Amino acid sequence: MKLSFSKQFIANAVALFGVWLVLSGKYDLSHLVLGFLISCGVAWLNTGFPDSPFHQFPWGRVVLY
C-alpha cells in the first residue's frame, strides 16, 4: 500500500530530523530550526512525485550515450 504524499513526507521529515538530532548533538534553537528546515527540504526532495516528467525520462539511455 502506497502512502499519500503528506504521510510519506511527514514520516521522512521526522526520521531525518531524528537523525539530525542524534548526529548534531547541539540542541540550541538555531540548530534545531536549521535541522528542521533541512530535514523538511530533503524529505520534500525524496518524497515521490508520480506526475513528474523526470520519472518517465530514460536516464539509462542518457548515461549510455
mmCIF file of N, CA and C in Angstrom:
data_model
loop_
_atom_site.group_PDB
_atom_site.id
_atom_site.type_symbol
_atom_site.label_atom_id
_atom_site.label_comp_id
_atom_site.label_asym_id
_atom_site.label_seq_id
_atom_site.Cartn_x
_atom_site.Cartn_y
_atom_site.Cartn_z
ATOM 1 N N MET A 1 0.838 -1.180 0.000
ATOM 2 C CA MET A 1 0.000 0.000 0.000
ATOM 3 C C MET A 1 0.884 1.244 0.000
ATOM 4 N N LYS A 2 0.639 2.131 -0.914
ATOM 5 C CA LYS A 2 1.440 3.347 -1.045
ATOM 6 C C LYS A 2 0.851 4.438 -0.156
ATOM 7 N N LEU A 3 1.718 5.073 0.615
ATOM 8 C CA LEU A 3 1.285 6.168 1.474
ATOM 9 C C LEU A 3 1.026 7.412 0.642
ATOM 10 N N SER A 4 0.164 8.255 1.145
ATOM 11 C CA SER A 4 -0.073 9.519 0.461
ATOM 12 C C SER A 4 1.169 10.401 0.598
ATOM 13 N N PHE A 5 1.228 11.426 -0.235
ATOM 14 C CA PHE A 5 2.394 12.312 -0.238
ATOM 15 C C PHE A 5 2.623 12.921 1.139
ATOM 16 N N SER A 6 1.556 13.405 1.788
ATOM 17 C CA SER A 6 1.728 14.088 3.073
ATOM 18 C C SER A 6 2.197 13.129 4.160
ATOM 19 N N LYS A 7 1.662 11.916 4.198
ATOM 20 C CA LYS A 7 2.091 10.959 5.223
ATOM 21 C C LYS A 7 3.531 10.528 4.999
ATOM 22 N N GLN A 8 3.889 10.307 3.752
ATOM 23 C CA GLN A 8 5.256 9.913 3.440
ATOM 24 C C GLN A 8 6.223 11.059 3.740
ATOM 25 N N PHE A 9 5.819 12.283 3.420
ATOM 26 C CA PHE A 9 6.658 13.449 3.699
ATOM 27 C C PHE A 9 6.888 13.604 5.199
ATOM 28 N N ILE A 10 5.823 13.493 5.982
ATOM 29 C CA ILE A 10 5.944 13.652 7.435
ATOM 30 C C ILE A 10 6.821 12.554 8.023
ATOM 31 N N ALA A 11 6.633 11.317 7.581
ATOM 32 C CA ALA A 11 7.456 10.216 8.088
ATOM 33 C C ALA A 11 8.927 10.432 7.748
ATOM 34 N N ASN A 12 9.208 10.845 6.531
ATOM 35 C CA ASN A 12 10.598 11.107 6.131
ATOM 36 C C ASN A 12 11.193 12.264 6.921
ATOM 37 N N ALA A 13 10.430 13.339 7.083
ATOM 38 C CA ALA A 13 10.938 14.516 7.791
ATOM 39 C C ALA A 13 11.230 14.197 9.254
ATOM 40 N N VAL A 14 10.339 13.460 9.899
ATOM 41 C CA VAL A 14 10.552 13.105 11.309
ATOM 42 C C VAL A 14 11.777 12.199 11.450
ATOM 43 N N ALA A 15 11.909 11.226 10.557
ATOM 44 C CA ALA A 15 13.067 10.331 10.621
ATOM 45 C C ALA A 15 14.370 11.094 10.387
ATOM 46 N N LEU A 16 14.382 11.968 9.402
ATOM 47 C CA LEU A 16 15.593 12.739 9.121
ATOM 48 C C LEU A 16 15.918 13.714 10.248
ATOM 49 N N PHE A 17 14.892 14.308 10.845
ATOM 50 C CA PHE A 17 15.131 15.219 11.961
ATOM 51 C C PHE A 17 15.674 14.452 13.167
ATOM 52 N N GLY A 18 15.194 13.232 13.370
ATOM 53 C CA GLY A 18 15.734 12.396 14.443
ATOM 54 C C GLY A 18 17.207 12.090 14.230
ATOM 55 N N VAL A 19 17.562 11.774 12.997
ATOM 56 C CA VAL A 19 18.971 11.529 12.679
ATOM 57 C C VAL A 19 19.784 12.801 12.892
ATOM 58 N N TRP A 20 19.225 13.934 12.500
ATOM 59 C CA TRP A 20 19.907 15.220 12.701
ATOM 60 C C TRP A 20 20.179 15.449 14.195
ATOM 61 N N LEU A 21 19.176 15.189 15.033
ATOM 62 C CA LEU A 21 19.337 15.404 16.471
ATOM 63 C C LEU A 21 20.428 14.508 17.050
ATOM 64 N N VAL A 22 20.443 13.255 16.630
ATOM 65 C CA VAL A 22 21.437 12.319 17.158
ATOM 66 C C VAL A 22 22.841 12.704 16.700
ATOM 67 N N LEU A 23 22.993 13.017 15.421
ATOM 68 C CA LEU A 23 24.325 13.303 14.899
ATOM 69 C C LEU A 23 24.819 14.707 15.236
ATOM 70 N N SER A 24 23.901 15.650 15.390
ATOM 71 C CA SER A 24 24.299 17.025 15.665
ATOM 72 C C SER A 24 24.831 17.172 17.086
ATOM 73 N N GLY A 25 24.059 16.720 18.041
ATOM 74 C CA GLY A 25 24.471 16.845 19.434
ATOM 75 C C GLY A 25 24.337 18.249 19.988
ATOM 76 N N LYS A 26 23.791 19.170 19.221
ATOM 77 C CA LYS A 26 23.582 20.545 19.674
ATOM 78 C C LYS A 26 22.086 20.813 19.677
ATOM 79 N N TYR A 27 21.597 21.289 20.802
ATOM 80 C CA TYR A 27 20.154 21.420 20.963
ATOM 81 C C TYR A 27 19.711 22.854 21.235
ATOM 82 N N ASP A 28 20.464 23.830 20.760
ATOM 83 C CA ASP A 28 20.013 25.212 20.887
ATOM 84 C C ASP A 28 19.038 25.518 19.752
ATOM 85 N N LEU A 29 18.332 26.622 19.886
ATOM 86 C CA LEU A 29 17.237 26.942 18.973
ATOM 87 C C LEU A 29 17.694 27.059 17.523
ATOM 88 N N SER A 30 18.822 27.689 17.285
ATOM 89 C CA SER A 30 19.265 27.879 15.899
ATOM 90 C C SER A 30 19.571 26.546 15.214
ATOM 91 N N HIS A 31 20.204 25.615 15.922
ATOM 92 C CA HIS A 31 20.497 24.314 15.327
ATOM 93 C C HIS A 31 19.224 23.492 15.128
ATOM 94 N N LEU A 32 18.286 23.595 16.055
ATOM 95 C CA LEU A 32 17.028 22.862 15.903
ATOM 96 C C LEU A 32 16.229 23.366 14.707
ATOM 97 N N VAL A 33 16.167 24.681 14.540
ATOM 98 C CA VAL A 33 15.425 25.250 13.407
ATOM 99 C C VAL A 33 16.121 24.892 12.098
ATOM 100 N N LEU A 34 17.429 25.015 12.058
ATOM 101 C CA LEU A 34 18.179 24.664 10.856
ATOM 102 C C LEU A 34 18.006 23.183 10.511
ATOM 103 N N GLY A 35 18.082 22.331 11.509
ATOM 104 C CA GLY A 35 17.890 20.899 11.280
ATOM 105 C C GLY A 35 16.497 20.575 10.798
ATOM 106 N N PHE A 36 15.500 21.256 11.355
ATOM 107 C CA PHE A 36 14.118 21.029 10.923
ATOM 108 C C PHE A 36 13.924 21.461 9.477
ATOM 109 N N LEU A 37 14.451 22.622 9.119
ATOM 110 C CA LEU A 37 14.298 23.112 7.747
ATOM 111 C C LEU A 37 15.021 22.219 6.738
ATOM 112 N N ILE A 38 16.215 21.799 7.074
ATOM 113 C CA ILE A 38 16.970 20.947 6.161
ATOM 114 C C ILE A 38 16.323 19.575 6.035
ATOM 115 N N SER A 39 15.862 19.012 7.145
ATOM 116 C CA SER A 39 15.219 17.702 7.059
ATOM 117 C C SER A 39 13.914 17.778 6.278
ATOM 118 N N CYS A 40 13.171 18.873 6.405
ATOM 119 C CA CYS A 40 11.952 19.038 5.599
ATOM 120 C C CYS A 40 12.296 19.191 4.121
ATOM 121 N N GLY A 41 13.353 19.915 3.821
ATOM 122 C CA GLY A 41 13.761 20.078 2.429
ATOM 123 C C GLY A 41 14.198 18.769 1.797
ATOM 124 N N VAL A 42 14.987 17.998 2.520
ATOM 125 C CA VAL A 42 15.439 16.708 1.993
ATOM 126 C C VAL A 42 14.269 15.740 1.872
ATOM 127 N N ALA A 43 13.362 15.761 2.846
ATOM 128 C CA ALA A 43 12.182 14.894 2.774
ATOM 129 C C ALA A 43 11.311 15.276 1.590
ATOM 130 N N TRP A 44 11.180 16.560 1.323
ATOM 131 C CA TRP A 44 10.374 17.004 0.180
ATOM 132 C C TRP A 44 11.003 16.538 -1.134
ATOM 133 N N LEU A 45 12.332 16.610 -1.223
ATOM 134 C CA LEU A 45 13.011 16.167 -2.439
ATOM 135 C C LEU A 45 12.948 14.649 -2.614
ATOM 136 N N ASN A 46 12.950 13.907 -1.507
ATOM 137 C CA ASN A 46 12.965 12.448 -1.587
ATOM 138 C C ASN A 46 11.586 11.821 -1.657
ATOM 139 N N THR A 47 10.549 12.576 -1.382
ATOM 140 C CA THR A 47 9.203 12.025 -1.450
ATOM 141 C C THR A 47 8.793 11.953 -2.910
ATOM 142 N N GLY A 48 8.192 10.860 -3.277
ATOM 143 C CA GLY A 48 7.891 10.598 -4.679
ATOM 144 C C GLY A 48 6.981 11.627 -5.313
ATOM 145 N N PHE A 49 7.291 11.967 -6.530
ATOM 146 C CA PHE A 49 6.468 12.856 -7.342
ATOM 147 C C PHE A 49 5.986 12.048 -8.544
ATOM 148 N N PRO A 50 4.834 11.398 -8.434
ATOM 149 C CA PRO A 50 4.416 10.500 -9.517
ATOM 150 C C PRO A 50 4.105 11.210 -10.829
ATOM 151 N N ASP A 51 3.764 12.478 -10.812
ATOM 152 C CA ASP A 51 3.422 13.201 -12.026
ATOM 153 C C ASP A 51 4.619 13.900 -12.656
ATOM 154 N N SER A 52 5.791 13.683 -12.104
ATOM 155 C CA SER A 52 6.984 14.348 -12.604
ATOM 156 C C SER A 52 7.420 13.742 -13.939
ATOM 157 N N PRO A 53 7.744 14.578 -14.919
ATOM 158 C CA PRO A 53 8.205 14.027 -16.203
ATOM 159 C C PRO A 53 9.577 13.364 -16.103
ATOM 160 N N PHE A 54 10.327 13.637 -15.033
ATOM 161 C CA PHE A 54 11.647 13.038 -14.885
ATOM 162 C C PHE A 54 11.568 11.555 -14.554
ATOM 163 N N HIS A 55 10.439 11.092 -14.003
ATOM 164 C CA HIS A 55 10.288 9.672 -13.721
ATOM 165 C C HIS A 55 10.117 8.874 -15.009
ATOM 166 N N GLN A 56 9.675 9.498 -16.072
ATOM 167 C CA GLN A 56 9.467 8.812 -17.331
ATOM 168 C C GLN A 56 10.635 9.021 -18.293
ATOM 169 N N PHE A 57 11.573 9.843 -17.924
ATOM 170 C CA PHE A 57 12.713 10.140 -18.787
ATOM 171 C C PHE A 57 13.676 8.952 -18.788
ATOM 172 N N PRO A 58 14.176 8.534 -19.924
ATOM 173 C CA PRO A 58 15.081 7.373 -19.989
ATOM 174 C C PRO A 58 16.508 7.738 -19.573
ATOM 175 N N TRP A 59 16.735 7.877 -18.267
ATOM 176 C CA TRP A 59 18.045 8.289 -17.771
ATOM 177 C C TRP A 59 19.137 7.283 -18.131
ATOM 178 N N GLY A 60 18.786 6.005 -18.199
ATOM 179 C CA GLY A 60 19.781 4.996 -18.559
ATOM 180 C C GLY A 60 20.346 5.205 -19.949
ATOM 181 N N ARG A 61 19.502 5.612 -20.879
ATOM 182 C CA ARG A 61 19.977 5.869 -22.244
ATOM 183 C C ARG A 61 20.872 7.098 -22.291
ATOM 184 N N VAL A 62 20.613 8.080 -21.452
ATOM 185 C CA VAL A 62 21.459 9.278 -21.413
ATOM 186 C C VAL A 62 22.855 8.905 -20.928
ATOM 187 N N VAL A 63 22.917 8.057 -19.910
ATOM 188 C CA VAL A 63 24.218 7.644 -19.374
ATOM 189 C C VAL A 63 24.982 6.831 -20.415
ATOM 190 N N LEU A 64 24.283 5.943 -21.118
ATOM 191 C CA LEU A 64 24.950 5.125 -22.134
ATOM 192 C C LEU A 64 25.386 5.940 -23.344
ATOM 193 N N TYR A 65 24.689 7.038 -23.603
ATOM 194 C CA TYR A 65 25.022 7.873 -24.734
ATOM 195 C C TYR A 65 26.377 8.500 -24.525
#
